[in-house]
XYZ file of C-alpha atoms in Angstrom:
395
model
C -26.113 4.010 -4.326
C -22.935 2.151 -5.418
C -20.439 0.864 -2.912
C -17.105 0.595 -3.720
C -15.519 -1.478 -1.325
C -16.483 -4.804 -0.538
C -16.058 -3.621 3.013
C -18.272 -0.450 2.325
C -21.060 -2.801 2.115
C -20.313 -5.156 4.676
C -20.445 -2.486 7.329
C -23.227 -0.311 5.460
C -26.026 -1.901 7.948
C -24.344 -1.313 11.680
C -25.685 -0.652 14.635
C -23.680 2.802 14.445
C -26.133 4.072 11.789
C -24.575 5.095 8.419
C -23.428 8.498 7.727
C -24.199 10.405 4.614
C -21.563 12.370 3.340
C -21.438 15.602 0.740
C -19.167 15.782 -2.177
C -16.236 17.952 -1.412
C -16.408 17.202 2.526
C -13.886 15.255 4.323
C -15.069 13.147 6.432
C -14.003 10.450 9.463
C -16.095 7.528 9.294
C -16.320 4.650 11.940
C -18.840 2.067 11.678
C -19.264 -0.522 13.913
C -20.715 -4.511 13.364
C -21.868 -6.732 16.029
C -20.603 -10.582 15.887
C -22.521 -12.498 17.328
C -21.221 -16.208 17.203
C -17.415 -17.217 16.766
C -18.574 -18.854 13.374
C -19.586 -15.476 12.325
C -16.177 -13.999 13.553
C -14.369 -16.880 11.734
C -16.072 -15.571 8.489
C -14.832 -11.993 8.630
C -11.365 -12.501 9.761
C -11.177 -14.867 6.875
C -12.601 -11.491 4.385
C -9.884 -9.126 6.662
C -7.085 -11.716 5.530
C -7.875 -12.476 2.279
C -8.520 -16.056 3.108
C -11.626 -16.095 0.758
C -12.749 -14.862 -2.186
C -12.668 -10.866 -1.871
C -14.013 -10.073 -5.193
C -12.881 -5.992 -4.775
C -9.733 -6.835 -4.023
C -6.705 -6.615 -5.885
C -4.447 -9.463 -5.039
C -1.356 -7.934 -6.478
C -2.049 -5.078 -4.117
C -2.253 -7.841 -1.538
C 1.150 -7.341 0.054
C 0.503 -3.334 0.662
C -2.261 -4.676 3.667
C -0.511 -3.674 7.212
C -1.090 -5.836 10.853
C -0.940 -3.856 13.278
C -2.084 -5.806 16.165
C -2.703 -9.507 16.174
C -1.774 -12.647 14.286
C -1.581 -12.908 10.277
C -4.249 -14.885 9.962
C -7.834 -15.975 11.309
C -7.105 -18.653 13.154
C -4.145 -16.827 15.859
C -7.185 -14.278 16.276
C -9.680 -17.021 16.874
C -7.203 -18.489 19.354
C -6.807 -14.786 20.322
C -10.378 -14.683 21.485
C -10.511 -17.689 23.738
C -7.846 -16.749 25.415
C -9.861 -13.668 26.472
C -12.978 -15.110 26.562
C -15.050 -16.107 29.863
C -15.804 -19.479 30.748
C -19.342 -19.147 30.634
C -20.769 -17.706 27.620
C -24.686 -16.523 27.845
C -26.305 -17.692 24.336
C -27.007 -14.223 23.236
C -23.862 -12.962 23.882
C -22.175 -10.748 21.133
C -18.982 -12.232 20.522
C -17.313 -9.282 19.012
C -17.374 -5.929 18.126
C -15.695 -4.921 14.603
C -14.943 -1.253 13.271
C -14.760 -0.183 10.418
C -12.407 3.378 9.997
C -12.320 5.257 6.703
C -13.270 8.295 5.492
C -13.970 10.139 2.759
C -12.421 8.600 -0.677
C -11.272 11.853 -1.880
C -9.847 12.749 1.867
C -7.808 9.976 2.116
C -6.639 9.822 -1.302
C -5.225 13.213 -1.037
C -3.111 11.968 2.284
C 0.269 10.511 1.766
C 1.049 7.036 2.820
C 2.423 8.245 6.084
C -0.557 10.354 7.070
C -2.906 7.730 6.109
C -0.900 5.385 8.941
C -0.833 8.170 11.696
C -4.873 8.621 10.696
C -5.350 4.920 11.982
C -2.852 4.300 14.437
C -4.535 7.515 16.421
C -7.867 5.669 15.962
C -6.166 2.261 16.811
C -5.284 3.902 20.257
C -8.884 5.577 20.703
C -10.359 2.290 20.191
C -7.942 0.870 22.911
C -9.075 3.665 24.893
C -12.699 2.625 24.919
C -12.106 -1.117 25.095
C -9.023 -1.503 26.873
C -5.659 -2.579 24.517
C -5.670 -5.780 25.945
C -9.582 -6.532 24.114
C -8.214 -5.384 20.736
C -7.466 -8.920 18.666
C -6.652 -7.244 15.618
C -6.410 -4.243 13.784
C -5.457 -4.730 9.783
C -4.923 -1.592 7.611
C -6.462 -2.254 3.907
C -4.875 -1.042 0.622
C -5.967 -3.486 -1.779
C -9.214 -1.727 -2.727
C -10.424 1.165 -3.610
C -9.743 3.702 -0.764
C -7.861 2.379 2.662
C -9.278 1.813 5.449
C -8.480 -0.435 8.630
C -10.369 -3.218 10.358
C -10.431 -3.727 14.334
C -11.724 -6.867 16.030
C -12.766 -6.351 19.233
C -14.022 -8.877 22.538
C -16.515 -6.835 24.276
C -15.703 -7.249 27.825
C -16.658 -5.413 30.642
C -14.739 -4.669 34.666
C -15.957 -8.137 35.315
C -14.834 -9.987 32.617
C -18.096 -10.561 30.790
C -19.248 -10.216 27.475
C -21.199 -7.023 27.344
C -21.236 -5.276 24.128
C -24.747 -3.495 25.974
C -22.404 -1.743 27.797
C -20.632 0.004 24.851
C -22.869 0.059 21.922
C -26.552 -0.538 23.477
C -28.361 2.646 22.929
C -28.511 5.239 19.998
C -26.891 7.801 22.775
C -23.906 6.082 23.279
C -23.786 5.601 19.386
C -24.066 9.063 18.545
C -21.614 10.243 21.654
C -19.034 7.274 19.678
C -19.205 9.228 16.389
C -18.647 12.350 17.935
C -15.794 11.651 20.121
C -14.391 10.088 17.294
C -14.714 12.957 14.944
C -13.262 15.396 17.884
C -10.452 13.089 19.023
C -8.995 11.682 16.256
C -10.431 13.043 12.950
C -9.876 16.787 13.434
C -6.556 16.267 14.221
C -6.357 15.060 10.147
C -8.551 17.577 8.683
C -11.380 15.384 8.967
C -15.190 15.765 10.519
C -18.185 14.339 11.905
C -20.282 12.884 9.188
C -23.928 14.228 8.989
C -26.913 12.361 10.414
C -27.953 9.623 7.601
C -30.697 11.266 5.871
C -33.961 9.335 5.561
C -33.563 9.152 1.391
C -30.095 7.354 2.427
C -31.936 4.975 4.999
C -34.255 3.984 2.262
C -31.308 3.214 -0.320
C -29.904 1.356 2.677
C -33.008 -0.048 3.108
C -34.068 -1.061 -0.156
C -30.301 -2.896 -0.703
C -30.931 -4.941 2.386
C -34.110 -6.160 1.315
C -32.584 -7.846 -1.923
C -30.097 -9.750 0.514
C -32.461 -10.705 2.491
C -34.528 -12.173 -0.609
C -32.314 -12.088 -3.413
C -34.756 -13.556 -5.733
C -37.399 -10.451 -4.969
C -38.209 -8.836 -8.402
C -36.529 -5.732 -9.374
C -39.526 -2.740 -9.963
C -38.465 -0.143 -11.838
C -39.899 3.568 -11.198
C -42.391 4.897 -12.713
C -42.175 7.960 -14.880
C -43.527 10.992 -13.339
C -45.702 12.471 -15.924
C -46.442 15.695 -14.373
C -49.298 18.457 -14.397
C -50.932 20.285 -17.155
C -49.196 19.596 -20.851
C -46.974 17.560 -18.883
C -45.310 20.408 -17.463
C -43.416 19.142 -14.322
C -42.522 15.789 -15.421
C -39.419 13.699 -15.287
C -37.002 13.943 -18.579
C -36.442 10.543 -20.363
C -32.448 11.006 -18.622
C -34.169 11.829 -15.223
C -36.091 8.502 -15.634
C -33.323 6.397 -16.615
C -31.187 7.565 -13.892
C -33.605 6.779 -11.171
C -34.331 3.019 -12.542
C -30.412 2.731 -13.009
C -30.599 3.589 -9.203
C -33.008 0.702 -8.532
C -31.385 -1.767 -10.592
C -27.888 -1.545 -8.954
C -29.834 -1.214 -5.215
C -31.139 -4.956 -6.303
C -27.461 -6.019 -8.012
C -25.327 -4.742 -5.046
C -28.162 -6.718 -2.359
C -27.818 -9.908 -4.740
C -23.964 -10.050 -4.692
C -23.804 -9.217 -1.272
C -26.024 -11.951 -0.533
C -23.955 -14.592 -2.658
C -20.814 -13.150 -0.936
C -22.441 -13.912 2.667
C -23.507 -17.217 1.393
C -20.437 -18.542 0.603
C -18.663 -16.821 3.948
C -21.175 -18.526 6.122
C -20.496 -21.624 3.859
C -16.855 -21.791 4.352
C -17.381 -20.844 7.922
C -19.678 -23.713 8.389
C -16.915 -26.248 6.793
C -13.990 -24.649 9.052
C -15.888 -25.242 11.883
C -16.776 -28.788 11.319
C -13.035 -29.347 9.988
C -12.043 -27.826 13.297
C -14.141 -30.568 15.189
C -13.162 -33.744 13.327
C -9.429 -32.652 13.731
C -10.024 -31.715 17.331
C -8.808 -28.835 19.809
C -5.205 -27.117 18.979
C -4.019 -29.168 22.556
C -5.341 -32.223 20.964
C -3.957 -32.146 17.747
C -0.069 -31.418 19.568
C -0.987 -34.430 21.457
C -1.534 -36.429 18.478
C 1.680 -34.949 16.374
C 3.452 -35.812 19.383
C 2.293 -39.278 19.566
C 3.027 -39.159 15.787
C 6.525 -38.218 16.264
C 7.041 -41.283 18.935
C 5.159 -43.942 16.751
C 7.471 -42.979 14.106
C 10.723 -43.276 16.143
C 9.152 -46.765 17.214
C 8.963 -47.749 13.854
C 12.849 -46.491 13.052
C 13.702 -48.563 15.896
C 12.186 -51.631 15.509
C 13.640 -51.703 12.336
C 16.854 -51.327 12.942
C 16.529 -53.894 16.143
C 15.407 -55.961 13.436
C 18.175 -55.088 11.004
C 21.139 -55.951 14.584
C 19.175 -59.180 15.074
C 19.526 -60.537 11.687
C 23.212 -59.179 11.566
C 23.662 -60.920 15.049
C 21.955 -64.075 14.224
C 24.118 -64.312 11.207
C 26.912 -63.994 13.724
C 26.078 -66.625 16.082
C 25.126 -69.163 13.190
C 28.913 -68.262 12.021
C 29.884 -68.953 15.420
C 28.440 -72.107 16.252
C 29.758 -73.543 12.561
C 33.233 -72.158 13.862
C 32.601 -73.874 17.297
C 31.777 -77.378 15.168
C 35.262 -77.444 13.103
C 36.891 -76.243 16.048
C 35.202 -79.240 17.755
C 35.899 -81.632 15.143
C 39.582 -80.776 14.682
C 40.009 -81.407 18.463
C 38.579 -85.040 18.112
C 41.150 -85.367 14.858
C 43.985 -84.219 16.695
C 43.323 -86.310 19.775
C 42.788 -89.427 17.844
C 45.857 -88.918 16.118
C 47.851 -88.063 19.225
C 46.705 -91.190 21.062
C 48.012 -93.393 18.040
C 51.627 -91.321 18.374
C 51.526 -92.029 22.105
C 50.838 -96.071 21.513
C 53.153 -95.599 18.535
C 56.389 -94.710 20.504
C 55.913 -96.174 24.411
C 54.846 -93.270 25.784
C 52.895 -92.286 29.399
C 49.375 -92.105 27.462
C 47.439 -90.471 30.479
C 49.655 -88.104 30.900
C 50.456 -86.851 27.446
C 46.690 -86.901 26.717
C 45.689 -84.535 29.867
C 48.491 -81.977 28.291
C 46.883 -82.054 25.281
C 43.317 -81.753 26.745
C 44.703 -78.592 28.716
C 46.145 -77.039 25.522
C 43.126 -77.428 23.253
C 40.917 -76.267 26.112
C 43.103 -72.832 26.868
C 42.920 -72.480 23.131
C 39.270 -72.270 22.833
C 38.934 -70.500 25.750
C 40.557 -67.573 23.912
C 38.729 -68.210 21.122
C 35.078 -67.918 22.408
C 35.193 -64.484 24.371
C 36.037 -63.168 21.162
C 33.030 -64.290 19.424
C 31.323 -62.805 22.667
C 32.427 -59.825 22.944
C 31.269 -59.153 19.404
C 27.866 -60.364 20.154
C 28.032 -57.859 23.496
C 29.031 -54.884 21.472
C 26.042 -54.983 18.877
C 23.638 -55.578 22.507
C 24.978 -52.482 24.184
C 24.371 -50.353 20.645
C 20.938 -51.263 20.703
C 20.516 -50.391 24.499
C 22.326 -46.804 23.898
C 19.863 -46.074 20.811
C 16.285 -46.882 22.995
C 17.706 -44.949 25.674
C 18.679 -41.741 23.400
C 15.350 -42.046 21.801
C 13.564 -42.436 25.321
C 15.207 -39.199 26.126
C 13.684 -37.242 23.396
C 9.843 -38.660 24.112
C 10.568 -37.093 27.381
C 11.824 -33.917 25.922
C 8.576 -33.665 23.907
């Protein structure tokens, strides 16, 4: 049994059972996986959106993949799911419920584009239907391997809010009732039908795949030749043979790789997880850019308070040297006009209080100036915290 889409085998063991198919039959096929923790859910969105290795993927056929419902990538659906999620989770909960919808390669093939996209949006809406549109998270349409097909993400809540996937998948009744609503609802409507019961050589193939990802390592056994009755009559041909161990050999191959591929989903799903912890909760980390943003308009601000004060010391040092001459030249010009007064007879007292008047009124006039300068760089640096105040509160 070969798959041919990664997804193929990632849904090939689901509680909905898998459906064997004829050659020349169209078929509508919906499979459905439980999730059962959020790391587990993290891994698969992260396969649905490319955000790991997909190795049956084309990535120049990358772009042709179609959201229908949901964000673009894993984390908006994550968030998607707490936001839907009850406060109190038991431990056994399932998580999620995710669907598979295909159908036979050579059915779809033969649709155009456009019928392939009615196809699933009519089972998009039957899904919303059963779980209510407000429980789908996402719903992704896939044309970057080998047939399309769409994934839907699901939180299985019930009329009371709880997690209860029981309630929609939990007996073999209600899985077989699934796949035939399905069939009658949306597939005949697209020339498709119900798939026939898995037969029991398919459960072994099933089976036997399975067992090599469970224990990857478990030696391959190859069939033995059936030798037949009398003269050999009865027996397996050489090609019969060959076929049969071919058989076995890819069963192992396709369990192996499987098993690598869920090792490193779990893997990155592990190290996204503990990422997600050391950075903290989305709230958190606004809370921190936030702070961020305000440590860094601190920073702009202290330096250019220090940048004014410099320019203002500057100014005040140029002041107070001003202030000295100013000073000195007063004490020349007094001196001087005392010896004039002595020089020439004249009232002393009273030509020196003129003078002392003048001088004064002159550096009266000369020192608001010098202030007013000082004032004007003070009332800049004032208007710039207060602006920047403003947007802290805005954040």
């Amino acid at each position: 049994m070969v798959f041919q889409d990664d997804d193929e085998l990632r849904f090939g063991r689901t509680i909905g059972g898998r459906v064997q198919t004829a050659p020349g039959r169209r078929f509508a096929i919906l499979r459905c996986a439980k999730i059962k923790t959020l790391g587990n859910m993290g891994a698969s969105l992260q396969h649905t959106f490319r955000e790991r290795e997909t190795p049956n993927a084309d990535p120049a056929r990358r772009t042709d993949n179609t959201v229908l419902i949901g964000g673009t990538d894993s984390a908006a659906v994550l968030d998607a799911w707490r936001a839907r999620a009850p406060e109190k989770i038991r431990a056994n909960a399932v998580h999620g419920l995710e669907y598979f919808v295909g159908g036979s390669p050579e059915a779809l093939k033969a649709m155009s584009r456009d019928q392939q996209d009615a196809y699933f949006r009519d089972a998009l809406n039957w899904l919303k239907t059963r779980h209510g549109a407000e429980n789908i998270l996402s719903a992704v349409i896939h044309r970057d391997e080998t047939t399309p097909h769409m994934t839907v993400m699901t939180i299985p809540l019930d009329q009371q809010g709880k997690l209860n996937a029981r309630a929609l998948v939990g007996s073999r009744q209600q899985l077989s009732a699934m796949q035939t609503d399905f069939a009658k609802v949306v597939g005949q409507a697209h020339g498709l039908q119900r798939g026939l019961e898995g037969s029991r050589a398919t459960h072994e193939r099933v089976k036997r795949v399975y067992a090599h990802i469970s224990d990857p390592e478990a030696s391959v056994s190859l069939p033995e030749r059936r030798r037949g009755g009398f003269m050999g009559r009865g027996g397996e041909t050489e090609a019969e043979w060959r076929e049969r161990a071919t058989e076995a050999v890819t069963e192992a191959l396709a369990g192996v790789q499987h098993a690598l591929r869920r090792e490193r989903r779990d893997r990155a799903a592990e190290t996204e997880a503990l990422r997600q912890r050391l950075q903290g909760s989305p709230d958190q980390q606004q809370v921190n850019q936030r702070l961020e943003r305000q440590v860094a308009r601190l920073k702009a601000e202290t330096a250019r308070l220090h940048d004014r004060l410099a320019k203002v010391k500057d100014e005040a040092d140029a002041y107070h040297l001003n202030a000295l001459k100013l000073d000195a030249a007063r004490e020349v010009i007094l001196t001087h006009a005392i010896a004039f007064v002595r020089d020439h007879g004249l009232d002393e007292a009273d030509m020196l209080a003129r003078m002392e008047a003048g001088l004064n009124e002159a550096l009266a006039e000369f020192k608001p100036v010098q202030q007013e300068q000082v004032g004007t760089e003070h009332d800049a640096v004032q208007k710039t915290r207060q602006r920047d105040e403003g947007l802290d509160h805005g954040d």
